[in-house]
Short mmCIF file of C-alpha atoms in Angstrom, two decimals:
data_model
loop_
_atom_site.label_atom_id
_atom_site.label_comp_id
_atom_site.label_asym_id
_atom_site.label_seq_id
_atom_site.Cartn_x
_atom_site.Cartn_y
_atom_site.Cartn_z
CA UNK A 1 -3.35 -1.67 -13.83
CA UNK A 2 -1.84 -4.66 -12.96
CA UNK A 3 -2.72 -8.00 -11.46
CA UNK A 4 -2.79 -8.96 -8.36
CA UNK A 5 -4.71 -10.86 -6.77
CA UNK A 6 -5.03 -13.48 -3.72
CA UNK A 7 -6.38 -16.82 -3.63
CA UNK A 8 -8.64 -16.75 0.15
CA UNK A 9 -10.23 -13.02 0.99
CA UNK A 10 -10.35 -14.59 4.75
CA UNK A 11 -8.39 -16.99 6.66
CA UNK A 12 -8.72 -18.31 10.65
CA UNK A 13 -6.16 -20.32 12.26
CA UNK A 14 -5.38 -21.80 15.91
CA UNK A 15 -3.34 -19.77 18.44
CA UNK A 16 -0.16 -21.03 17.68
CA UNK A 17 -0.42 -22.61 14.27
CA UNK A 18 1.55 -21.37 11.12
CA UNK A 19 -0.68 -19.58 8.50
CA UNK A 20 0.26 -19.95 4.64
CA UNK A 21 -0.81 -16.52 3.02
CA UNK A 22 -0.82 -16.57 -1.01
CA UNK A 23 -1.25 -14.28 -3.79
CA UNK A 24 -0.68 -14.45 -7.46
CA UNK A 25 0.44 -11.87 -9.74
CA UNK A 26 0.39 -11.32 -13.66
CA UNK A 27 3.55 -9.37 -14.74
CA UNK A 28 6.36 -11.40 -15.21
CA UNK A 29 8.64 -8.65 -15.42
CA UNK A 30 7.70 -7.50 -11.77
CA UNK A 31 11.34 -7.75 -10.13
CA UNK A 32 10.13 -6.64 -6.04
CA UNK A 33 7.37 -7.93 -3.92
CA UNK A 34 5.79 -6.49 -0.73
CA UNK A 35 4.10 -8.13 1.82
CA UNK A 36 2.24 -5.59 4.44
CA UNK A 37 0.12 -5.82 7.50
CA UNK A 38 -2.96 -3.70 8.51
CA UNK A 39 -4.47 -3.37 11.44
CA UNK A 40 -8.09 -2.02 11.70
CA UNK A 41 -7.79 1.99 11.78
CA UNK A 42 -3.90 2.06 10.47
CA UNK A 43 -2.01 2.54 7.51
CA UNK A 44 -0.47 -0.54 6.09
CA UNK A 45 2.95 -1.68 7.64
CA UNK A 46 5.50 -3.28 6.17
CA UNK A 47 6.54 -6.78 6.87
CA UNK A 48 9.37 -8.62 4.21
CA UNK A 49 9.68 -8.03 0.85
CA UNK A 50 11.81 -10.31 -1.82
CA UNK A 51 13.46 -9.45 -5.32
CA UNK A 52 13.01 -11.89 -7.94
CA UNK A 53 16.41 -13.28 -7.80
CA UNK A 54 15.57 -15.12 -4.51
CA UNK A 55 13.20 -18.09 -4.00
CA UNK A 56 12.30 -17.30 -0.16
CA UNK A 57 13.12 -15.05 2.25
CA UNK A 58 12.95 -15.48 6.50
CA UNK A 59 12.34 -12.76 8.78
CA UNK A 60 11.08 -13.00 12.41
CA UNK A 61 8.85 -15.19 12.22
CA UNK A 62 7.80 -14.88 8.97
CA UNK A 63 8.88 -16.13 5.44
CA UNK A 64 8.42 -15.16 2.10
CA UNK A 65 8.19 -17.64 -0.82
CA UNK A 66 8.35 -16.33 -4.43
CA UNK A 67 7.79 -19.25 -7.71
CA UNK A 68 7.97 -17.23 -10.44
CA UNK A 69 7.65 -19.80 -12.55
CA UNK A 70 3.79 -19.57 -11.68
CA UNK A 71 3.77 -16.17 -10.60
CA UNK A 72 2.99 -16.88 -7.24
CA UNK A 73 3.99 -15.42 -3.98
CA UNK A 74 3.20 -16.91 -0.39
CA UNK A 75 3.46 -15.24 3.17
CA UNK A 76 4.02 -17.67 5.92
CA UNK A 77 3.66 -16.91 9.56
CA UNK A 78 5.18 -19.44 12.24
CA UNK A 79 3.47 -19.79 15.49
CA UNK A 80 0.28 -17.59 14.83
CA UNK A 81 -0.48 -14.84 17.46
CA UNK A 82 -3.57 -13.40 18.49
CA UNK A 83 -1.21 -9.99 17.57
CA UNK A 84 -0.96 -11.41 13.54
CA UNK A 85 -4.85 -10.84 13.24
CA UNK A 86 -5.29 -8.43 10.61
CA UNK A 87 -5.23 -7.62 6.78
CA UNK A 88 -2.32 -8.87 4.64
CA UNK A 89 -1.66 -7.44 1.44
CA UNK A 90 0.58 -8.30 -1.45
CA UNK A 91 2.05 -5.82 -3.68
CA UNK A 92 4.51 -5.90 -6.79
CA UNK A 93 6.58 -3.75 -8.40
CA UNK A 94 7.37 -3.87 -12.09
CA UNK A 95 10.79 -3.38 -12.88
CA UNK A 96 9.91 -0.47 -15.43
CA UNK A 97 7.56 1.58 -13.31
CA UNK A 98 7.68 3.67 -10.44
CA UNK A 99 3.92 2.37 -8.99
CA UNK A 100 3.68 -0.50 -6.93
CA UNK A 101 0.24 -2.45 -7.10
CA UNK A 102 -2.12 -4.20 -4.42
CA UNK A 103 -4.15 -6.56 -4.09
CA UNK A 104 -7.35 -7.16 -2.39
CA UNK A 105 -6.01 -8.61 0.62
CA UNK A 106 -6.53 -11.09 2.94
CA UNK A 107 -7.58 -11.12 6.65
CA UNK A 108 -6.09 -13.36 9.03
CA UNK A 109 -8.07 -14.05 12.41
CA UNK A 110 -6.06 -15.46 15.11
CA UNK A 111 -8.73 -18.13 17.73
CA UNK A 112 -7.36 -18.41 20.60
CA UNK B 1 5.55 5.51 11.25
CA UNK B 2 8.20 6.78 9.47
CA UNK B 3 7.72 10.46 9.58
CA UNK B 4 4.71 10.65 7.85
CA UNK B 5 1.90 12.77 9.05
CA UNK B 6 -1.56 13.24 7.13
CA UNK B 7 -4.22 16.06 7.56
CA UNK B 8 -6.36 16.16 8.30
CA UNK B 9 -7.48 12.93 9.81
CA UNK B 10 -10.95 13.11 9.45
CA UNK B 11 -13.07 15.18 7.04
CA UNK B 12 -16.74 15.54 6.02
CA UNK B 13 -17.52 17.75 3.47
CA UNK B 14 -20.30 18.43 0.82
CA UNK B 15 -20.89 17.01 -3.11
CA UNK B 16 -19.36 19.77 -5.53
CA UNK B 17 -16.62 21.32 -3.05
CA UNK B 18 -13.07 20.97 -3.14
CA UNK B 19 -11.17 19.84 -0.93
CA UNK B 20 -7.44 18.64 -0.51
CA UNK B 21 -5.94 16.98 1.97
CA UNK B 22 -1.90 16.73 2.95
CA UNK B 23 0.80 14.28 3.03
CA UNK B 24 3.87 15.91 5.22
CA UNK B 25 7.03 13.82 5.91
CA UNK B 26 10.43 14.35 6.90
CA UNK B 27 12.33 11.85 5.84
CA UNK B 28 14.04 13.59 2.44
CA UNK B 29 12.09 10.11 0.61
CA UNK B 30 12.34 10.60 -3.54
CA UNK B 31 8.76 9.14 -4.21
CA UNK B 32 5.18 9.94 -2.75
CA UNK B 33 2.29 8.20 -3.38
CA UNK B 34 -1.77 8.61 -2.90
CA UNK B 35 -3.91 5.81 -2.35
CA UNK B 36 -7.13 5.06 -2.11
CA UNK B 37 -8.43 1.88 0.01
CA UNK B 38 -12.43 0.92 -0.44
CA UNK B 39 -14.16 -2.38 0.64
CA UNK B 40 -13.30 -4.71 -1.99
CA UNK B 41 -10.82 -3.01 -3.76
CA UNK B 42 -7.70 -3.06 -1.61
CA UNK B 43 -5.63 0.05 -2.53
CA UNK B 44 -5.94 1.76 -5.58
CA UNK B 45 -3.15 4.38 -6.93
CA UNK B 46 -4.43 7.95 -7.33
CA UNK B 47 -1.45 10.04 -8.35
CA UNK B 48 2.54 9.40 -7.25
CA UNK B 49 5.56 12.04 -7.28
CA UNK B 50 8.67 11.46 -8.48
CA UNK B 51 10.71 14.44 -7.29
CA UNK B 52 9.43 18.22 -6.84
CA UNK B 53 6.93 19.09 -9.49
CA UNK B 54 7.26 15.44 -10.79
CA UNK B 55 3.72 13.98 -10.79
CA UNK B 56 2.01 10.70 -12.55
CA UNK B 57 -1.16 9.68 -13.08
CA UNK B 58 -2.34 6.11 -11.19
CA UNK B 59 -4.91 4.00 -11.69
CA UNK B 60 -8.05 6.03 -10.51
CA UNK B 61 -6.70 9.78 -10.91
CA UNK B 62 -10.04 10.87 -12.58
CA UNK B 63 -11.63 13.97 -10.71
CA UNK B 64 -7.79 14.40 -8.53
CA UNK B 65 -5.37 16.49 -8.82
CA UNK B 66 -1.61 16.82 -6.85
CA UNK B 67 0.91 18.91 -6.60
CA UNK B 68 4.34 18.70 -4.84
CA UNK B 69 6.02 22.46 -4.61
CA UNK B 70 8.77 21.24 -1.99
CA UNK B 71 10.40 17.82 -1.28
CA UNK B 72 8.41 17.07 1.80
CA UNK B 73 4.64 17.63 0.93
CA UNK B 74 2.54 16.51 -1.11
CA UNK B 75 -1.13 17.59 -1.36
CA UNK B 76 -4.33 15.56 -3.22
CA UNK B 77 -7.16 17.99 -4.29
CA UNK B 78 -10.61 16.72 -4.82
CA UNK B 79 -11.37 19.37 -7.44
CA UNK B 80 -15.39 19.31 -7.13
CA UNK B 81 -16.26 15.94 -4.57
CA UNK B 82 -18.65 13.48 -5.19
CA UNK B 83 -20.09 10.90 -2.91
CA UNK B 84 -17.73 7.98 -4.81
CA UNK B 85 -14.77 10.15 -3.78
CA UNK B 86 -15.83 8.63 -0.04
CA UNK B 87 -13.17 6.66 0.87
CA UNK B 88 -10.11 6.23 3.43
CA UNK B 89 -6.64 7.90 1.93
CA UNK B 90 -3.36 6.70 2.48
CA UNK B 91 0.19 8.74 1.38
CA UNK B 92 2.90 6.50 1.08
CA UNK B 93 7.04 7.48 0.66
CA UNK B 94 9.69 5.48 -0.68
CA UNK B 95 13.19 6.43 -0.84
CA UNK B 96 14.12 4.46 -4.17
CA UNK B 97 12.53 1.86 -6.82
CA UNK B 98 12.50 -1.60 -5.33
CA UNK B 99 12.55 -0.26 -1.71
CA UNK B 100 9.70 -0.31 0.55
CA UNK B 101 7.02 2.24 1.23
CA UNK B 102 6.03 3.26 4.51
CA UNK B 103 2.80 4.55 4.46
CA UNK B 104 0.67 7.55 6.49
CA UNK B 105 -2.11 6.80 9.25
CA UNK B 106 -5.17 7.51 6.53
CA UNK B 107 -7.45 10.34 6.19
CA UNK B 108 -10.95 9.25 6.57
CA UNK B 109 -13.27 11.33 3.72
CA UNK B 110 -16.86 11.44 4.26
CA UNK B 111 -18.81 13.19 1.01
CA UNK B 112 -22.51 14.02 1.39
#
């Protein structure tokens, strides 16, 4: 399979803080990334995703930056909330398949 | 969560019988996936459907089957379990390539 992988398995931040999030990936040809959330006990939930053609990406809250130039992807969270604790997980999807692939994820715990 | 419902929930079963467990969703969504999450391991692709009897292998399909007789289930069978088959199961739907998924609440699988 492919891939990917992310750089910290565990991460803790300060109420309020922003958390940086990365994860690297192998296949250049991937052309769609997927960042998700889990919570303990739930199926993953989605949060942003970005094609390839963009550089970054803002949602609530959140932004998405994608250097494909070193096949990196990062997940940034403004203004961390005890809410954001959880498992983050990167995926990709290769422009010729139909799969998407995961990594091992990392989890974010919020101190308040 | 998207109209996805898996069943059951919760299962414990013995070594050498089969089992299979169902993905059900209602939103008319193309693609259906079967995942796998273990400590360490993140999720792992079992088998994905690309339309009604449209089926691929993933990256751990050995000792699964699936099957997809109607647009809005699709069902994993665990042809003889084994104790590695222990593991929390997520379905996943997608309407198109380069789209995200949304995924199911999990079936928890307990072999003995």
């Amino acid at each position: 399979g492919e891939s990917v992988g992310l750089h910290l398995p565990t991460l803790s931040v300060q109420e309020g803080d922003n958390s940086i999030i990365n994860c690297a990936y192998s296949n250049s040809a991937s052309d769609y990334f997927i960042w998700y959330k889990q919570e303990s006990g739930k199926g993953p939930q989605f949060i942003i995703d970005i094609r390839s053609n963009m550089d970054k990406r803002q949602g609530q809250r959140v932004t998405v930056l994608l250097n494909k130039t070193v096949k990196h992807l990062s997940l940034q969270i403004a203004a961390t909330q005890p809410g954001d604790s959880a498992v983050y997980f990167c995926a990709e999807n290769p422009v010729t398949g139909n799969q998407f692939y995961f990594g091992t994820g990392t989890s974010l715990t919020v101190i308040p | 969560d998207a109209g996805i419902t898996q069943s059951p929930r919760h299962k414990v079963t013995e070594t050498g019988t089969p089992v299979t467990l169902r993905c059900h969703q209602t939103e008319n969504h193309r693609y259906m996936y079967w995942y796998r999450q273990d400590p360490g391991h993140g999720l792992r692709l079992i088998h994905y459907s690309y339309g009604v009897k449209d089926t691929d292998k993933g990256e751990v399909s050995d000792g699964y089957s699936v099957s997809r007789s109607k647009t809005e289930d699709f069902l994993l069978t665990l042809e003889s379990a084994t104790s590695s088959q222990t593991s929390v199961y997520f379905c996943a739907i997608r309407d198109g390539l380069n789209t995200e998924a949304f995924f199911g609440q999990g079936t928890r699988l307990t072999v003995v």
